[in-house]
Amino acid sequence: HQRHRGVIDQRAHRLRTFFIIDRNADDVRSRLIQPLDLRQRCLRVLLSFLVPLQAGIVGLLERCPGRSRQRKLQVLARLQRTRLFLEGNAHRSVRLAELAELSSLSVCHFAKTFQSLYRESPLAANQRLRLERACRLLASTPLSVSDIGHACGFDSCCSFSRAFSNRYRQPPSRYRRAAAAHSAVRLA
């Protein structure tokens, strides 16, 4: 009975709306057109932000192996999944076999395809992401350099410091001091 009553209420509402629209057709038409224009403008703004992001993906798609566009999209999706996995696991060292299994490719084919697509090896990407995380931690936390090294998946403080110095041309402690000085200047 309730459902039947709801249907009747909806029909009555539609009839009332029809009569109102019929009486004030010009006013209603102008109101209906205006939100559409606003929606179109909002959509254009959103698309203007998405187009540059898509341009990068188009470049990646061109470098993907495969004869058909569908195959290239499939390979790109697999490699993007592994790249997101790497970004989500910047707290540890990830094995190449683990990434290859995630992408459903052989280890050799995965490494070669990842290198050609992203212009860095999977292990180099993993180390870069771990060191970028270390930079964020050095700049924003009071953790010791040793603790940050362990939090980023390095076995020892020495291996962390060596990798950090090779990449950023300064030891982690100096980077922390420079980041603190930079944030103090920005706050002043």
CSV table of C-alpha atoms in Angstrom, one decimal:
chain,number,residue,atom,x,y,z
A,1,HIS,CA,0.0,0.0,0.0
A,2,GLN,CA,2.8,2.4,0.8
A,3,ARG,CA,4.6,1.7,-2.5
A,4,HIS,CA,1.4,2.4,-4.4
A,5,ARG,CA,0.9,5.6,-2.5
A,6,GLY,CA,4.4,6.7,-3.4
A,7,VAL,CA,3.8,6.1,-7.1
A,8,ILE,CA,0.6,8.2,-6.9
A,9,ASP,CA,2.5,11.0,-5.1
A,10,GLN,CA,5.2,10.9,-7.8
A,11,ARG,CA,2.6,11.1,-10.6
A,12,ALA,CA,0.8,14.0,-8.9
A,13,HIS,CA,4.1,15.8,-8.5
A,14,ARG,CA,4.9,15.3,-12.2
A,15,LEU,CA,1.5,16.7,-13.2
A,16,ARG,CA,1.9,19.8,-10.9
A,17,THR,CA,5.4,20.3,-12.4
A,18,PHE,CA,3.9,20.1,-15.9
A,19,PHE,CA,1.3,22.7,-15.2
A,20,ILE,CA,3.8,25.0,-13.6
A,21,ILE,CA,6.2,24.6,-16.5
A,22,ASP,CA,3.3,25.2,-19.0
A,23,ARG,CA,2.3,28.4,-17.2
A,24,ASN,CA,5.8,29.8,-16.9
A,25,ALA,CA,7.5,28.1,-19.8
A,26,ASP,CA,9.8,31.0,-20.7
A,27,ASP,CA,11.0,31.4,-17.1
A,28,VAL,CA,11.5,27.7,-16.7
A,29,ARG,CA,13.4,27.4,-19.9
A,30,SER,CA,15.8,30.1,-18.9
A,31,ARG,CA,16.3,28.4,-15.5
A,32,LEU,CA,17.0,25.1,-17.2
A,33,ILE,CA,19.5,26.5,-19.7
A,34,GLN,CA,21.5,28.4,-17.1
A,35,PRO,CA,22.6,25.4,-14.9
A,36,LEU,CA,23.5,23.5,-18.1
A,37,ASP,CA,25.9,26.4,-19.1
A,38,LEU,CA,27.3,26.3,-15.5
A,39,ARG,CA,27.8,22.6,-15.8
A,40,GLN,CA,29.5,22.9,-19.2
A,41,ARG,CA,31.9,25.6,-17.8
A,42,CYS,CA,32.7,23.4,-14.8
A,43,LEU,CA,33.3,20.4,-17.1
A,44,ARG,CA,35.6,22.5,-19.3
A,45,VAL,CA,37.6,23.6,-16.3
A,46,LEU,CA,37.9,20.0,-15.1
A,47,LEU,CA,39.0,18.8,-18.5
A,48,SER,CA,41.6,21.6,-18.7
A,49,PHE,CA,43.2,20.1,-15.7
A,50,LEU,CA,43.0,16.5,-17.0
A,51,VAL,CA,44.4,17.1,-20.5
A,52,PRO,CA,48.0,17.7,-19.3
A,53,LEU,CA,47.8,14.5,-17.2
A,54,GLN,CA,46.6,12.5,-20.1
A,55,ALA,CA,49.4,13.8,-22.4
A,56,GLY,CA,51.9,12.0,-20.2
A,57,ILE,CA,49.9,8.8,-20.5
A,58,VAL,CA,49.7,9.1,-24.3
A,59,GLY,CA,53.5,9.3,-24.4
A,60,LEU,CA,53.8,6.2,-22.3
A,61,LEU,CA,51.3,4.4,-24.5
A,62,GLU,CA,53.4,5.1,-27.6
A,63,ARG,CA,56.5,3.5,-25.9
A,64,CYS,CA,54.6,0.4,-24.8
A,65,PRO,CA,55.3,-2.8,-26.6
A,66,GLY,CA,52.5,-4.4,-28.6
A,67,ARG,CA,51.0,-4.3,-32.1
A,68,SER,CA,47.5,-3.2,-31.3
A,69,ARG,CA,46.3,-0.3,-29.2
A,70,GLN,CA,44.4,-2.7,-27.0
A,71,ARG,CA,47.5,-4.7,-26.2
A,72,LYS,CA,49.5,-1.6,-25.5
A,73,LEU,CA,46.8,-0.4,-23.1
A,74,GLN,CA,46.9,-3.8,-21.4
A,75,VAL,CA,50.7,-3.7,-20.9
A,76,LEU,CA,50.5,-0.1,-19.7
A,77,ALA,CA,47.8,-1.0,-17.2
A,78,ARG,CA,50.0,-3.8,-15.8
A,79,LEU,CA,53.0,-1.6,-15.5
A,80,GLN,CA,51.0,1.3,-14.0
A,81,ARG,CA,49.8,-1.2,-11.4
A,82,THR,CA,53.4,-2.1,-10.5
A,83,ARG,CA,54.4,1.5,-10.4
A,84,LEU,CA,51.6,2.3,-8.0
A,85,PHE,CA,52.7,-0.7,-5.9
A,86,LEU,CA,56.2,0.7,-5.8
A,87,GLU,CA,54.8,4.1,-4.7
A,88,GLY,CA,52.8,2.4,-2.0
A,89,ASN,CA,55.7,0.4,-0.7
A,90,ALA,CA,58.3,3.1,-0.4
A,91,HIS,CA,59.0,1.8,3.1
A,92,ARG,CA,60.8,-1.3,1.9
A,93,SER,CA,63.0,-2.8,-0.7
A,94,VAL,CA,60.9,-4.6,-3.3
A,95,ARG,CA,62.1,-7.6,-5.2
A,96,LEU,CA,62.1,-7.7,-9.0
A,97,ALA,CA,60.4,-11.1,-9.0
A,98,GLU,CA,57.6,-9.7,-6.9
A,99,LEU,CA,57.0,-6.8,-9.3
A,100,ALA,CA,57.1,-9.2,-12.3
A,101,GLU,CA,54.6,-11.5,-10.7
A,102,LEU,CA,52.3,-8.5,-10.0
A,103,SER,CA,52.4,-7.5,-13.7
A,104,SER,CA,52.0,-11.1,-14.9
A,105,LEU,CA,55.2,-10.9,-17.0
A,106,SER,CA,58.4,-12.8,-16.9
A,107,VAL,CA,61.2,-11.1,-14.8
A,108,CYS,CA,63.3,-10.4,-17.9
A,109,HIS,CA,60.4,-9.0,-20.0
A,110,PHE,CA,59.1,-7.0,-17.1
A,111,ALA,CA,62.5,-5.4,-16.4
A,112,LYS,CA,63.0,-4.5,-20.1
A,113,THR,CA,59.5,-3.1,-20.6
A,114,PHE,CA,59.6,-1.1,-17.4
A,115,GLN,CA,63.0,0.4,-18.3
A,116,SER,CA,61.8,1.3,-21.8
A,117,LEU,CA,58.5,2.8,-20.6
A,118,TYR,CA,59.6,4.8,-17.5
A,119,ARG,CA,63.3,5.4,-18.5
A,120,GLU,CA,64.6,3.9,-15.2
A,121,SER,CA,64.9,0.4,-14.0
A,122,PRO,CA,62.3,-1.0,-11.5
A,123,LEU,CA,64.9,-1.2,-8.8
A,124,ALA,CA,66.2,2.3,-9.4
A,125,ALA,CA,62.6,3.5,-9.2
A,126,ASN,CA,62.2,1.7,-5.9
A,127,GLN,CA,65.3,3.3,-4.5
A,128,ARG,CA,64.4,6.7,-5.8
A,129,LEU,CA,61.0,6.5,-4.2
A,130,ARG,CA,62.5,5.3,-0.9
A,131,LEU,CA,65.0,8.2,-0.9
A,132,GLU,CA,62.2,10.7,-1.7
A,133,ARG,CA,60.3,9.3,1.3
A,134,ALA,CA,63.4,9.7,3.4
A,135,CYS,CA,63.7,13.4,2.3
A,136,ARG,CA,60.1,14.0,3.5
A,137,LEU,CA,60.8,12.3,6.8
A,138,LEU,CA,64.0,14.2,7.3
A,139,ALA,CA,62.3,17.5,6.7
A,140,SER,CA,59.2,16.8,8.7
A,141,THR,CA,60.1,14.5,11.6
A,142,PRO,CA,62.5,14.5,14.5
A,143,LEU,CA,63.4,10.8,13.9
A,144,SER,CA,67.1,10.0,13.8
A,145,VAL,CA,68.8,9.4,10.5
A,146,SER,CA,69.3,5.7,11.4
A,147,ASP,CA,65.5,5.3,12.2
A,148,ILE,CA,64.6,7.0,8.9
A,149,GLY,CA,66.9,4.7,7.0
A,150,HIS,CA,65.2,1.7,8.6
A,151,ALA,CA,61.8,3.2,8.0
A,152,CYS,CA,62.7,3.5,4.3
A,153,GLY,CA,63.8,-0.1,4.0
A,154,PHE,CA,67.6,0.2,4.2
A,155,ASP,CA,69.5,-2.5,6.1
A,156,SER,CA,71.9,-0.2,7.8
A,157,CYS,CA,72.5,3.4,8.5
A,158,CYS,CA,75.7,3.2,6.4
A,159,SER,CA,73.9,1.9,3.3
A,160,PHE,CA,71.2,4.6,3.7
A,161,SER,CA,73.7,7.4,4.1
A,162,ARG,CA,75.7,6.1,1.1
A,163,ALA,CA,72.6,5.9,-1.2
A,164,PHE,CA,71.4,9.3,0.0
A,165,SER,CA,74.7,10.9,-0.5
A,166,ASN,CA,75.1,9.4,-4.0
A,167,ARG,CA,71.7,10.7,-5.0
A,168,TYR,CA,71.5,14.2,-3.4
A,169,ARG,CA,75.3,14.9,-3.1
A,170,GLN,CA,75.1,15.6,0.6
A,171,PRO,CA,74.6,13.4,3.7
A,172,PRO,CA,71.2,13.1,5.3
A,173,SER,CA,72.1,15.2,8.3
A,174,ARG,CA,73.1,18.1,6.2
A,175,TYR,CA,69.9,17.8,4.1
A,176,ARG,CA,67.9,17.9,7.4
A,177,ARG,CA,69.7,21.1,8.5
A,178,ALA,CA,69.1,22.7,5.1
A,179,ALA,CA,65.4,21.7,5.1
A,180,ALA,CA,65.0,23.2,8.6
A,181,ALA,CA,66.7,26.4,7.6
A,182,HIS,CA,64.5,26.6,4.5
A,183,SER,CA,61.3,26.1,6.4
A,184,ALA,CA,62.3,28.7,9.0
A,185,VAL,CA,62.9,31.2,6.3
A,186,ARG,CA,59.6,30.4,4.7
A,187,LEU,CA,57.8,30.9,8.0
A,188,ALA,CA,59.4,34.2,8.7
